[in-house]
CSV table of C-alpha atoms in Angstrom, one decimal:
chain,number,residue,atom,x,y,z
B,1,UNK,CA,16.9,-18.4,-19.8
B,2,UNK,CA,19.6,-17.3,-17.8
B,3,UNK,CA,21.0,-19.2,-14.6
B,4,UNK,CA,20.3,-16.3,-12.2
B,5,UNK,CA,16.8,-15.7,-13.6
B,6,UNK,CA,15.9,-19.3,-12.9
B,7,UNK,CA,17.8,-19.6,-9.8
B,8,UNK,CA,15.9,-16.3,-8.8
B,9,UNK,CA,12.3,-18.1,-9.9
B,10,UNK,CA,12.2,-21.4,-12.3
B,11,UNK,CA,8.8,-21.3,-14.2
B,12,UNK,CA,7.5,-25.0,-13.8
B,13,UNK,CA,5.3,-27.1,-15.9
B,14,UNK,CA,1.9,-26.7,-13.7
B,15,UNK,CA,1.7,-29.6,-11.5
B,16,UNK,CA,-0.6,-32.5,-12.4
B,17,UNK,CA,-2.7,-31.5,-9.5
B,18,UNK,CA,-4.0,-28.2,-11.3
B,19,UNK,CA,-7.3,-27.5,-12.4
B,20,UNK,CA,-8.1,-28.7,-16.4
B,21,UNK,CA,-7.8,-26.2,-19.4
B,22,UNK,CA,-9.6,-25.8,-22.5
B,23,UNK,CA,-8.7,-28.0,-24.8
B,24,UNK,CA,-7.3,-25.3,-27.7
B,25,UNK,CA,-4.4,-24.2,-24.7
B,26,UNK,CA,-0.6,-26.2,-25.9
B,27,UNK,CA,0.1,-27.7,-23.0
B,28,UNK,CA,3.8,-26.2,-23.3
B,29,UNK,CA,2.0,-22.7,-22.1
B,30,UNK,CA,0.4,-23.9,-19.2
B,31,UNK,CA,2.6,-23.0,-16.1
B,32,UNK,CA,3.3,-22.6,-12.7
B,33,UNK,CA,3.5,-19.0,-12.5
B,34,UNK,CA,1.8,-18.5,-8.8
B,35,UNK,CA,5.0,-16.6,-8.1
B,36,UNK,CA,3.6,-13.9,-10.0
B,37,UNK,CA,0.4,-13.8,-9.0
B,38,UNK,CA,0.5,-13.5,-5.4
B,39,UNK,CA,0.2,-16.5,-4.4
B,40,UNK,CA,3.4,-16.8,-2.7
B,41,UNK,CA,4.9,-15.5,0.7
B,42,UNK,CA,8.7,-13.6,0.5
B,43,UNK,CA,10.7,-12.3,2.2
B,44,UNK,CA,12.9,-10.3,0.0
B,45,UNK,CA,13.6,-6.4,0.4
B,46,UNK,CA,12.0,-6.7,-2.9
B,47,UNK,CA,8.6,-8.6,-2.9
B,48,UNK,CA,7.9,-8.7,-6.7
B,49,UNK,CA,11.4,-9.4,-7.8
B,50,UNK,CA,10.9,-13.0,-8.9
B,51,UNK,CA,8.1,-11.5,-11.5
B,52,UNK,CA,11.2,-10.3,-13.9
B,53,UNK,CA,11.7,-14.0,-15.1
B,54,UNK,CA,8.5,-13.2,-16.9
B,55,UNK,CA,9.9,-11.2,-19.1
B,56,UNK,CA,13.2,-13.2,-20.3
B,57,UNK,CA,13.6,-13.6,-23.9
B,58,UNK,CA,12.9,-17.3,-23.5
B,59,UNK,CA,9.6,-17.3,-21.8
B,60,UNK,CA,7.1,-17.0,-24.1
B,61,UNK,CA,5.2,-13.3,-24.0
B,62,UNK,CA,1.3,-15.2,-23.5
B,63,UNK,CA,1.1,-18.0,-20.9
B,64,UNK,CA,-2.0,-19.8,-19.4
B,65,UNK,CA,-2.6,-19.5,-15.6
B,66,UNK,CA,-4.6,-23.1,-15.2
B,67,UNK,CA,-5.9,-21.8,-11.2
B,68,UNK,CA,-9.2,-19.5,-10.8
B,69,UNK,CA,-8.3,-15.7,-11.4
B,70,UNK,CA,-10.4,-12.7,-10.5
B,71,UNK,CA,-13.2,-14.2,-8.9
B,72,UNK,CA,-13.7,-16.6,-11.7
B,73,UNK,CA,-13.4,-20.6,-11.1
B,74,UNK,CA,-11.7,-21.0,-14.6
B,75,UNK,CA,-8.1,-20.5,-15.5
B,76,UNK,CA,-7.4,-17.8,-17.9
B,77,UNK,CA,-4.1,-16.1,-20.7
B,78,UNK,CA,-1.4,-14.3,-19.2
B,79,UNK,CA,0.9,-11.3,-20.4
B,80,UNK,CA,3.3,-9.7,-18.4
B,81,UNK,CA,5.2,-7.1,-21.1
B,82,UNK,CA,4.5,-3.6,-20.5
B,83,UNK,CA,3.1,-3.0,-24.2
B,84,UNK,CA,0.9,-6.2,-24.6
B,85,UNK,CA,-0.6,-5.0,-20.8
B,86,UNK,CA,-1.7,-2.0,-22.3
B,87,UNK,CA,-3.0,-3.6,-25.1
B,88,UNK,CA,-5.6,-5.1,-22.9
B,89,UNK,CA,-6.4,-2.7,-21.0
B,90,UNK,CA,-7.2,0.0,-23.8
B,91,UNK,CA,-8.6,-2.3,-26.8
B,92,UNK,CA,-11.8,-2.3,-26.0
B,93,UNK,CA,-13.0,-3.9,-29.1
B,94,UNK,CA,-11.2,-7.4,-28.0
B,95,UNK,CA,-11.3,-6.9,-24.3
B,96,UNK,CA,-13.7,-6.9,-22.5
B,97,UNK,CA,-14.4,-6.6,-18.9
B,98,UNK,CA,-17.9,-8.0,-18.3
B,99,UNK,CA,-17.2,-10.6,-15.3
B,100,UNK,CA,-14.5,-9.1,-14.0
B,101,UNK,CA,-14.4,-9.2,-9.9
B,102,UNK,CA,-17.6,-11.3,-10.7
B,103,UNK,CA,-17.3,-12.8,-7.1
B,104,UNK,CA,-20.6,-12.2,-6.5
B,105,UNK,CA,-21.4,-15.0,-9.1
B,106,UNK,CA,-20.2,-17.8,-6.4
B,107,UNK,CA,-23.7,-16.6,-5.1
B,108,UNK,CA,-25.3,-17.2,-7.9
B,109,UNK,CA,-25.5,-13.4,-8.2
B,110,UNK,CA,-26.5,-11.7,-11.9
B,111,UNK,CA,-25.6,-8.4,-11.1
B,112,UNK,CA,-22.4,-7.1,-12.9
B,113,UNK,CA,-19.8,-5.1,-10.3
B,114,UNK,CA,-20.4,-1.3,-11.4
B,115,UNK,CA,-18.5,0.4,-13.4
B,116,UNK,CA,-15.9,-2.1,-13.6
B,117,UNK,CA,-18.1,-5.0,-15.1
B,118,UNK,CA,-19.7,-2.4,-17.6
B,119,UNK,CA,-18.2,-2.0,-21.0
B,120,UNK,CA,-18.3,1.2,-22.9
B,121,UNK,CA,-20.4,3.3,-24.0
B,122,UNK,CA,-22.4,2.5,-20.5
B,123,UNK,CA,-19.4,2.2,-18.8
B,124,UNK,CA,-19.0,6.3,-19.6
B,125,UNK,CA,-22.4,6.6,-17.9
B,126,UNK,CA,-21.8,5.2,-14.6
B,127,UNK,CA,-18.8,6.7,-14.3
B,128,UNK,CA,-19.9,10.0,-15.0
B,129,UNK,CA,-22.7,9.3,-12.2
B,130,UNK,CA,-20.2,8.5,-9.8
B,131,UNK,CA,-17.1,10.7,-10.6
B,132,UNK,CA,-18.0,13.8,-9.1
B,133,UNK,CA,-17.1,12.1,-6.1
B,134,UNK,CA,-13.6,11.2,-6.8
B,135,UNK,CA,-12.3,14.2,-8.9
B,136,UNK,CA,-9.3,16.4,-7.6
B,137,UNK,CA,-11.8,19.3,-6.3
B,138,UNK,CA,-13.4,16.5,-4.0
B,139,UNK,CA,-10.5,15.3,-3.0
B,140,UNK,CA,-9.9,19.2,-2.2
B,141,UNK,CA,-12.7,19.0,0.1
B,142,UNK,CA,-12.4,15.5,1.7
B,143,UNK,CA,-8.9,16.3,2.7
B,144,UNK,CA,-9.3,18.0,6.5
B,145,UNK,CA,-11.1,15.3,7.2
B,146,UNK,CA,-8.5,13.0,6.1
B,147,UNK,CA,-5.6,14.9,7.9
B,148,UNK,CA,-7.7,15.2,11.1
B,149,UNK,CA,-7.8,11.1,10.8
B,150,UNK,CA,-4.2,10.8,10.2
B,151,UNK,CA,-3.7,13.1,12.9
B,152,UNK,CA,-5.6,11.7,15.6
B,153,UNK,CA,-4.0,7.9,15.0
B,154,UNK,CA,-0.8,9.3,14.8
B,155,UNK,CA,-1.2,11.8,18.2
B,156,UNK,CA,-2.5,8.1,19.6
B,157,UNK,CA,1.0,6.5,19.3
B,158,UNK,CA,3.4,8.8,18.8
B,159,UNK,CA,4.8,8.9,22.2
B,160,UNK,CA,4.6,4.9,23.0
B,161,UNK,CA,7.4,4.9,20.2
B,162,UNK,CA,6.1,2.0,18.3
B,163,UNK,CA,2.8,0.6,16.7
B,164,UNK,CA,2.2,-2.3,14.4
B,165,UNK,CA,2.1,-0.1,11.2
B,166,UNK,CA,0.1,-2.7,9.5
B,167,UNK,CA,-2.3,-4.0,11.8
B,168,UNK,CA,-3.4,-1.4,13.7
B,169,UNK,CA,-2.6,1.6,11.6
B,170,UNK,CA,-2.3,0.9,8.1
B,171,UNK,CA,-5.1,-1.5,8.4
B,172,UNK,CA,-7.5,1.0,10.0
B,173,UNK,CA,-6.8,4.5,8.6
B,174,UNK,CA,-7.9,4.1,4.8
B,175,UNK,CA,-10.9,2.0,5.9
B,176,UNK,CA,-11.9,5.4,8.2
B,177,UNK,CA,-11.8,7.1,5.8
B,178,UNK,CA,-13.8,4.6,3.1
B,179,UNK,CA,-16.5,4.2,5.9
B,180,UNK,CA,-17.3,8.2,6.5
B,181,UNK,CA,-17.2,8.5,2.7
B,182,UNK,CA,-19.9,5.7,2.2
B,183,UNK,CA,-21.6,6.1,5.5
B,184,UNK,CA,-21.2,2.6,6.9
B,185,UNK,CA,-20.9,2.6,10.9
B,186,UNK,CA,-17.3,1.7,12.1
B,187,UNK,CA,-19.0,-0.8,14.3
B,188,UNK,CA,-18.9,-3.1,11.0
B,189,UNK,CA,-15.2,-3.2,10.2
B,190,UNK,CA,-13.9,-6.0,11.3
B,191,UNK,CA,-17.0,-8.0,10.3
B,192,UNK,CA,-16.5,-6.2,7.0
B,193,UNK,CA,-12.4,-7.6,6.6
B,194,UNK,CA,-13.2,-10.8,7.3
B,195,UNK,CA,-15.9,-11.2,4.7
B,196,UNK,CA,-13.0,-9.8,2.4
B,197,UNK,CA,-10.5,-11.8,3.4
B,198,UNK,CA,-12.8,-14.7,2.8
B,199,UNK,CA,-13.6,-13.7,-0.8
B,200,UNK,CA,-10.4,-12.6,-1.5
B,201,UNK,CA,-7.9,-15.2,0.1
B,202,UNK,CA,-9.9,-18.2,0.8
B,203,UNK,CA,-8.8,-21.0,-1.5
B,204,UNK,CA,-12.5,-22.8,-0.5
B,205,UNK,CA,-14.6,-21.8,-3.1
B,206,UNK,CA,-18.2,-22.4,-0.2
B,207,UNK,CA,-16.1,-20.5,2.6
B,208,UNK,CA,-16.0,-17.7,0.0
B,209,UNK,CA,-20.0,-18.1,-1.3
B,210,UNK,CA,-20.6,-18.0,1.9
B,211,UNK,CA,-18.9,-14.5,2.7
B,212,UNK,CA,-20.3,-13.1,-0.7
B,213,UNK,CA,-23.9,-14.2,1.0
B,214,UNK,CA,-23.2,-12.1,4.1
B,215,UNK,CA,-22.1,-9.2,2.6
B,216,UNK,CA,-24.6,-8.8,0.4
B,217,UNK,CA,-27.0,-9.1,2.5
B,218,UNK,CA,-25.9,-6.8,4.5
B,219,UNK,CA,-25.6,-4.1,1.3
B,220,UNK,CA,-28.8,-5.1,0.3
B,221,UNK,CA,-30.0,-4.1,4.3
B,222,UNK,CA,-28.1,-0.7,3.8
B,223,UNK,CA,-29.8,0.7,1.0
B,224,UNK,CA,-33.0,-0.2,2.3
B,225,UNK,CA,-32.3,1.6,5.3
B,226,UNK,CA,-31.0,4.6,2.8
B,227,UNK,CA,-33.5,4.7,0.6
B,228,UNK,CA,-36.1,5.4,3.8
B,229,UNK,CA,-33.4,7.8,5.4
B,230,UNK,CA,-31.2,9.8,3.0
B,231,UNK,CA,-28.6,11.5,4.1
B,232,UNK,CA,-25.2,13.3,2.5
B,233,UNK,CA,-23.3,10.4,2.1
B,234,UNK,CA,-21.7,8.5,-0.8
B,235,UNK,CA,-23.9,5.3,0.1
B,236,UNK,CA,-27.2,7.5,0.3
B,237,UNK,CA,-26.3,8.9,-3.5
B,238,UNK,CA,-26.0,5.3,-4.7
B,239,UNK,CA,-29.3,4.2,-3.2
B,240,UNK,CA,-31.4,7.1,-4.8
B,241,UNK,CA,-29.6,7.8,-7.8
B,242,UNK,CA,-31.1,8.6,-11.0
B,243,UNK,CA,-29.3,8.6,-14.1
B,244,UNK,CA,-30.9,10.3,-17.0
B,245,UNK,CA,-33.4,11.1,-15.2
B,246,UNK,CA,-34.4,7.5,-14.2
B,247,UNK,CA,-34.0,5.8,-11.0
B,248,UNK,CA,-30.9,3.1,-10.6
B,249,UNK,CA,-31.9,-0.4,-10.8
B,250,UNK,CA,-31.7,-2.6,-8.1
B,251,UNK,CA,-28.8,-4.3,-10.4
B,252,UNK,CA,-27.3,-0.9,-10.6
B,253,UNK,CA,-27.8,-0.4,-7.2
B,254,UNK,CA,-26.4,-3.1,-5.3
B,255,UNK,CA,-23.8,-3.4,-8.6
B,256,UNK,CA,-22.4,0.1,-7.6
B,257,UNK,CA,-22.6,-0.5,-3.4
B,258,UNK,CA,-20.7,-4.1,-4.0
B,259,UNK,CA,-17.8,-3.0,-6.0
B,260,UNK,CA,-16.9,0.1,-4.1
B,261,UNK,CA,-17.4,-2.4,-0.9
B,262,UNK,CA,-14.8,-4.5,-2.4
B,263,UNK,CA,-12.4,-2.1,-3.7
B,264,UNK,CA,-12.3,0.5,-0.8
B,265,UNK,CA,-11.2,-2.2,1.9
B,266,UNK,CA,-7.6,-2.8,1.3
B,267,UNK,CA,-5.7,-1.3,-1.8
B,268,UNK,CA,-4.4,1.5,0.5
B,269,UNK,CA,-4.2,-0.8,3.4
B,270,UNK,CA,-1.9,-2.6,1.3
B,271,UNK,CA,0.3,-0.2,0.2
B,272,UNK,CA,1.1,1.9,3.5
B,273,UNK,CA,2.2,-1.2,5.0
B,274,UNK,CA,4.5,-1.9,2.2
B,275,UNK,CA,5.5,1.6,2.0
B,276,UNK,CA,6.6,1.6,5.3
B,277,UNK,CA,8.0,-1.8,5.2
B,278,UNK,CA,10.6,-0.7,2.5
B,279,UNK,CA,10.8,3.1,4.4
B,280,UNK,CA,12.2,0.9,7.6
B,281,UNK,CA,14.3,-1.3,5.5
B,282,UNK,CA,15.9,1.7,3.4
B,283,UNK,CA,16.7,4.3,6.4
B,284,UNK,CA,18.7,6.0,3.1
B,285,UNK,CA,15.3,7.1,1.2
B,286,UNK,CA,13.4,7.6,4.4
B,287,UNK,CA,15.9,10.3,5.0
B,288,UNK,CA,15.8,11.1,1.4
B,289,UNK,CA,12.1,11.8,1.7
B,290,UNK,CA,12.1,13.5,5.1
B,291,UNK,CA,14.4,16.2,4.1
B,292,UNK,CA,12.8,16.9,0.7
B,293,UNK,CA,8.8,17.3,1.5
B,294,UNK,CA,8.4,19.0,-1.5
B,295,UNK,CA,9.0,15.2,-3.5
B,296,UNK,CA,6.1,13.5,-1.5
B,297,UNK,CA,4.0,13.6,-4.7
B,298,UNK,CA,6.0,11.5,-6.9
B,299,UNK,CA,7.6,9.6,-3.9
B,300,UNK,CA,4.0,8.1,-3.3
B,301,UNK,CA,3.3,7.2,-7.2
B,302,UNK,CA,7.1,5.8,-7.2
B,303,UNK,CA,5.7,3.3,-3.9
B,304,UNK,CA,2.3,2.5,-6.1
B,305,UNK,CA,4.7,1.8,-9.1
B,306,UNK,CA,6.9,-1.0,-7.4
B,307,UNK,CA,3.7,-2.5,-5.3
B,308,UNK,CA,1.3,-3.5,-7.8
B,309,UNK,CA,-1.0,-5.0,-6.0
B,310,UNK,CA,-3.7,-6.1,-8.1
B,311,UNK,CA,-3.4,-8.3,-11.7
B,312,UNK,CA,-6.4,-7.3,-13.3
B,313,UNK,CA,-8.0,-9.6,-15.7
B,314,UNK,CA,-10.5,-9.1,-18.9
B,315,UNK,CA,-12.6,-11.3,-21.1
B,316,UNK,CA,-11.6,-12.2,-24.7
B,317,UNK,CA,-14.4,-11.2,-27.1
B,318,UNK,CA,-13.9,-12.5,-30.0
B,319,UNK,CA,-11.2,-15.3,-31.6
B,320,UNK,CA,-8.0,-13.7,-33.1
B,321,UNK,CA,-4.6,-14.9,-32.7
B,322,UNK,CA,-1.8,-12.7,-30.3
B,323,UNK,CA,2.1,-13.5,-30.5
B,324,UNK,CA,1.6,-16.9,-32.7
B,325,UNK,CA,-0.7,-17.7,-30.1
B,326,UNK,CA,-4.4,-18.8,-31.2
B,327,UNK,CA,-7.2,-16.6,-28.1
B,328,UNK,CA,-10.7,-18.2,-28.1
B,329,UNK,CA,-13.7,-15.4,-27.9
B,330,UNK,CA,-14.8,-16.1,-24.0
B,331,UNK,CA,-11.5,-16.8,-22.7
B,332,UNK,CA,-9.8,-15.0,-19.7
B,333,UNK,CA,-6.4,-12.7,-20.2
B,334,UNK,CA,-4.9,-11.5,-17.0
B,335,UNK,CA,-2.5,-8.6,-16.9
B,336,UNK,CA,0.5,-9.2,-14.6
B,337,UNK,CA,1.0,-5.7,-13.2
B,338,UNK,CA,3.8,-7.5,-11.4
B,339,UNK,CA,5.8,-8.0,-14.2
B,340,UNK,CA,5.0,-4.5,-16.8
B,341,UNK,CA,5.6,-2.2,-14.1
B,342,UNK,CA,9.5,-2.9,-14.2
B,343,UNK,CA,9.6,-3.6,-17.7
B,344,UNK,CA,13.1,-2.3,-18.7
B,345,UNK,CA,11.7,-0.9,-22.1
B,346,UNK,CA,8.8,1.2,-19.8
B,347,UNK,CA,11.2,2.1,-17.1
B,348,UNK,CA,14.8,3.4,-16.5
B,349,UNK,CA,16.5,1.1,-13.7
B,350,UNK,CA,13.0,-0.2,-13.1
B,351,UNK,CA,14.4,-2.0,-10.2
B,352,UNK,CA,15.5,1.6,-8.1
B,353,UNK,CA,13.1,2.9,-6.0
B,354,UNK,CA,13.1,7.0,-7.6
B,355,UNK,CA,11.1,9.0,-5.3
B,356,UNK,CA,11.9,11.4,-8.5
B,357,UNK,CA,11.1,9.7,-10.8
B,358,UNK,CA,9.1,11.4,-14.2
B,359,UNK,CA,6.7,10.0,-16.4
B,360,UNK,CA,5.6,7.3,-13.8
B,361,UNK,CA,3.0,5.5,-16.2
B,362,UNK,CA,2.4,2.2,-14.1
B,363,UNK,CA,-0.3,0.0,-13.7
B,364,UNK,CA,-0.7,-0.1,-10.1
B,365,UNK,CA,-4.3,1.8,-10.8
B,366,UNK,CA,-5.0,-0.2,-13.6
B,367,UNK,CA,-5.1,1.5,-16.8
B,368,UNK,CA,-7.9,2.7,-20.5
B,369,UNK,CA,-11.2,4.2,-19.4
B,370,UNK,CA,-11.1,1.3,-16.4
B,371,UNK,CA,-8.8,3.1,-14.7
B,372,UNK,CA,-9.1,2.9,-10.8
B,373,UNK,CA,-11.9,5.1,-9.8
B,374,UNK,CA,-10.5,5.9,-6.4
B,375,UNK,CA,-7.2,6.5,-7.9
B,376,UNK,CA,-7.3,10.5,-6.8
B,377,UNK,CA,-8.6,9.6,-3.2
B,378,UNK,CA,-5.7,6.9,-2.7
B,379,UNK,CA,-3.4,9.4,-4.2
B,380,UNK,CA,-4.5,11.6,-1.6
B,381,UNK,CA,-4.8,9.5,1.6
B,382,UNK,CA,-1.2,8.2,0.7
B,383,UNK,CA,0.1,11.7,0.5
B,384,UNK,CA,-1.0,13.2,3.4
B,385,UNK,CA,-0.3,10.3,5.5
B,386,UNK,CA,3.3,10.4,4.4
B,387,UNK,CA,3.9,14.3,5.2
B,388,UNK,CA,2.4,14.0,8.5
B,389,UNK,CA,3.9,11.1,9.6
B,390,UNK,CA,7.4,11.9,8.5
B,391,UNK,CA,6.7,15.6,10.2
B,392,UNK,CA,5.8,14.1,12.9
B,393,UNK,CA,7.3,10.8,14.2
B,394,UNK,CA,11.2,10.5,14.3
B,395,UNK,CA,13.0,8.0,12.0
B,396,UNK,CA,11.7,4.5,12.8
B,397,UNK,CA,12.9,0.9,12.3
B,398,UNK,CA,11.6,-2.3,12.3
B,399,UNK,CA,11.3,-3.8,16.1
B,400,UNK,CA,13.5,-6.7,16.5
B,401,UNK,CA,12.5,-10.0,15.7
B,402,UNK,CA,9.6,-8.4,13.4
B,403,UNK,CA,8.7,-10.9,10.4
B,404,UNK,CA,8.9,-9.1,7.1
B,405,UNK,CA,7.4,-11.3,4.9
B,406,UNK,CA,5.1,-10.6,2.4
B,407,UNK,CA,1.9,-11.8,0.0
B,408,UNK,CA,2.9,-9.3,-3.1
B,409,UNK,CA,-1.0,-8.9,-3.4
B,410,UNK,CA,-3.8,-7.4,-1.4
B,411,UNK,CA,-3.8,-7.8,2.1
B,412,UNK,CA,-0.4,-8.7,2.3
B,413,UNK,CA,1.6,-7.7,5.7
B,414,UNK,CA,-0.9,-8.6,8.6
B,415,UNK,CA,1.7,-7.4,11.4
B,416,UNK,CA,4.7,-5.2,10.8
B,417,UNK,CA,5.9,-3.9,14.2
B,418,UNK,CA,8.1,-0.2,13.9
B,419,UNK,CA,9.9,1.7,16.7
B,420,UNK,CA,11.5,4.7,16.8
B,421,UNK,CA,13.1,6.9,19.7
B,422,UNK,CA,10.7,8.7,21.8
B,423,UNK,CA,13.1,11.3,23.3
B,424,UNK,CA,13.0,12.8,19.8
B,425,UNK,CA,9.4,13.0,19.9
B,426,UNK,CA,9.0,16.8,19.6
């Protein structure tokens, strides 16, 4: 291993402190790789650069994380090269993604989180159920609402020449958006992102029962209340949805409401404020992308690419050995999006920031038939949000004294203060 890649991030023997693994793991691939995994504050132009040292030569391509991952209280495998990701995520006869985001299990919850927790062939059927509302032509039709959003939070600050891009836009729009879709009242968001942030970033396993308690009970409240009024919502489909001409379980039900609940919080959140955190840092490719409108499209999948926010984990199903290493059937493998987004054999200069960039095959959305189902409506809120901010607020910088640190994960920049020149307000 090279001086500057350990200088840049030294993988560790995991501390005596960490949590026990199964016995069949060598100890020599149980490390300290929190680094990667979002579980570590920087403050680098670059968040995720310390995730290349798990792809030297020298480090071995399967690692074992010994901390919970992905909801779970157990350890779990790691791979971090482009190709083994994509292994995972498309071998669907040795990986398998019943548990995954099983938070609801700190509840002592059954129910699998729908579609993600389904396996195919169901998994084709709940998607198919849900699709129509997250294909291109809905998109098509969600989008004036989505501008006239964007619009209205941008006419609110524009000429104050500053807002906290994170906090009190970044943190609000997509969730707006989210709530019309589903038909939850805005009067529950902030109740709703601290329940999240409890599941999510609480290292007290009761603190985040507890929030999985409250939520659901509150879901479980909603599609009552849906069920006796329906309306055109997403959240009124869900409650009385039939598929093949049966109605949903309550499983399917509540399995459906809790996973969208949980993914439609903070992905996009996450990435405006990171997008904007590099735009402010880079004034050369803000520029870049002002004056070329026409390269929003791949600009925003070129952001996704280099702010993988999510490592997304699967369950071994059956026992086969992977790299000389010997996989036990109900162990955990997480993919460290982190790491195969830059791989060098995946990507040209992985490193650059290409608003331009072709063939942008990352795993920011996840990847196989699991791929992110709100992967068009992201797509979308991230592209018009970047054409109507850049058409209409002059160039911006950080404020002074702003902290730019950041969690490479989900909720990761709480507060990122911009400015920019009001007299060029037009």
């Amino acid at each position: 291993m090279t001086e500057t890649t350990l200088s840049r991030c030294p993988i560790a023997h995991a501390p005596a402190d960490a949590p026990p693994v199964p016995a069949h793991v060598p100890p020599e691939l149980v490390l300290d790789t929190r680094f990667a995994q979002g579980q570590i504050a920087y403050d680098l132009p670059d968040p995720y650069l310390p995730s290349d040292v798990m792809r030297d030569p020298e480090v071995p391509r399967i690692l074992y994380y010994p901390w919970p991952t992905s909801g779970r209280q157990h350890g779990a495998w790691t791979v971090s090269h482009y190709e083994d990701i994509r292994r995972v995520y498309e071998d669907n006869d040795i990986f398998s993604t019943e548990g995954a985001a099983q938070f609801q299990a700190l509840a002592g919850e059954t129910f699998p989180s729908i579609p993600l927790g389904i396996d195919p062939p169901d998994h084709g059927r709940y998607r198919k159920f849900l699709n129509p509302w997250f294909t291109p032509v809905a998109m098509n039709d969600m989008e004036p609402k989505i501008r006239a959003i964007v619009t209205e939070m941008i006419d609110a600050v524009v000429k104050d020449g500053e807002v906290d891009i994170a906090y009190d836009f970044g943190r609000i729009f997509p969730v707006r958006v989210f709530l019309n879709l589903m038909g939850f009242p805005f009067s529950m968001f902030d109740q709703f992102l601290e329940w999240e942030y409890a599941i999510l970033h609480n290292p007290d396993i009761a603190a985040k029962a507890e929030a999985v308690k409250g939520i659901l009970a509150y879901l479980r409240g909603f599609i009552a209340e849906k069920q006796a009024n329906p309306d055109e919502t997403l959240g009124s489909y869900i409650a009385n949805g039939q598929m093949d001409g049966q109605p949903l379980t309550a499983d399917e039900t509540i399995g459906m409401t809790w996973f969208l609940w949980l993914g439609g919080l903070d992905t996009v959140a996450s990435t405006i404020s990171q997008m904007f955190r590099r735009m402010a840092l880079d004034t050369e490719l803000q520029a870049r992308i002002r004056a070329n409108p026409e390269i929003i499209n791949s600009a925003v999948e070129e952001f996704l690419r280099v702010q993988p926010l999510v490592n997304s984990g699967r369950r071994i199903k059956k026992d086969f050995t992977w790299h000389g290493v010997d996989l036990k059937e109900g162990d955990w493998i997480a993919c460290i999006n982190s790491s195969g987004n830059f791989d060098e054999k995946q990507f040209a200069c992985p490193r650059d920031f290409d608003p331009e960039r072709k063939n942008n095959r990352h795993f920011t959305l996840i990847g196989g038939v699991h791929i992110c189902l709100g992967a068009h409506l992201a797509r979308r809120e991230l592209r018009v949000l970047l054409a109507e901010w850049l058409s209409r607020v002059p160039p911006f910088r950080l404020k002074p004294g702003a902290d730019t640190t950041v969690i490479p994960g989900l909720l990761s920049i709480r507060n990122l203060p911009i400015v920019w020149d009001t007299k060029a307000v037009s």
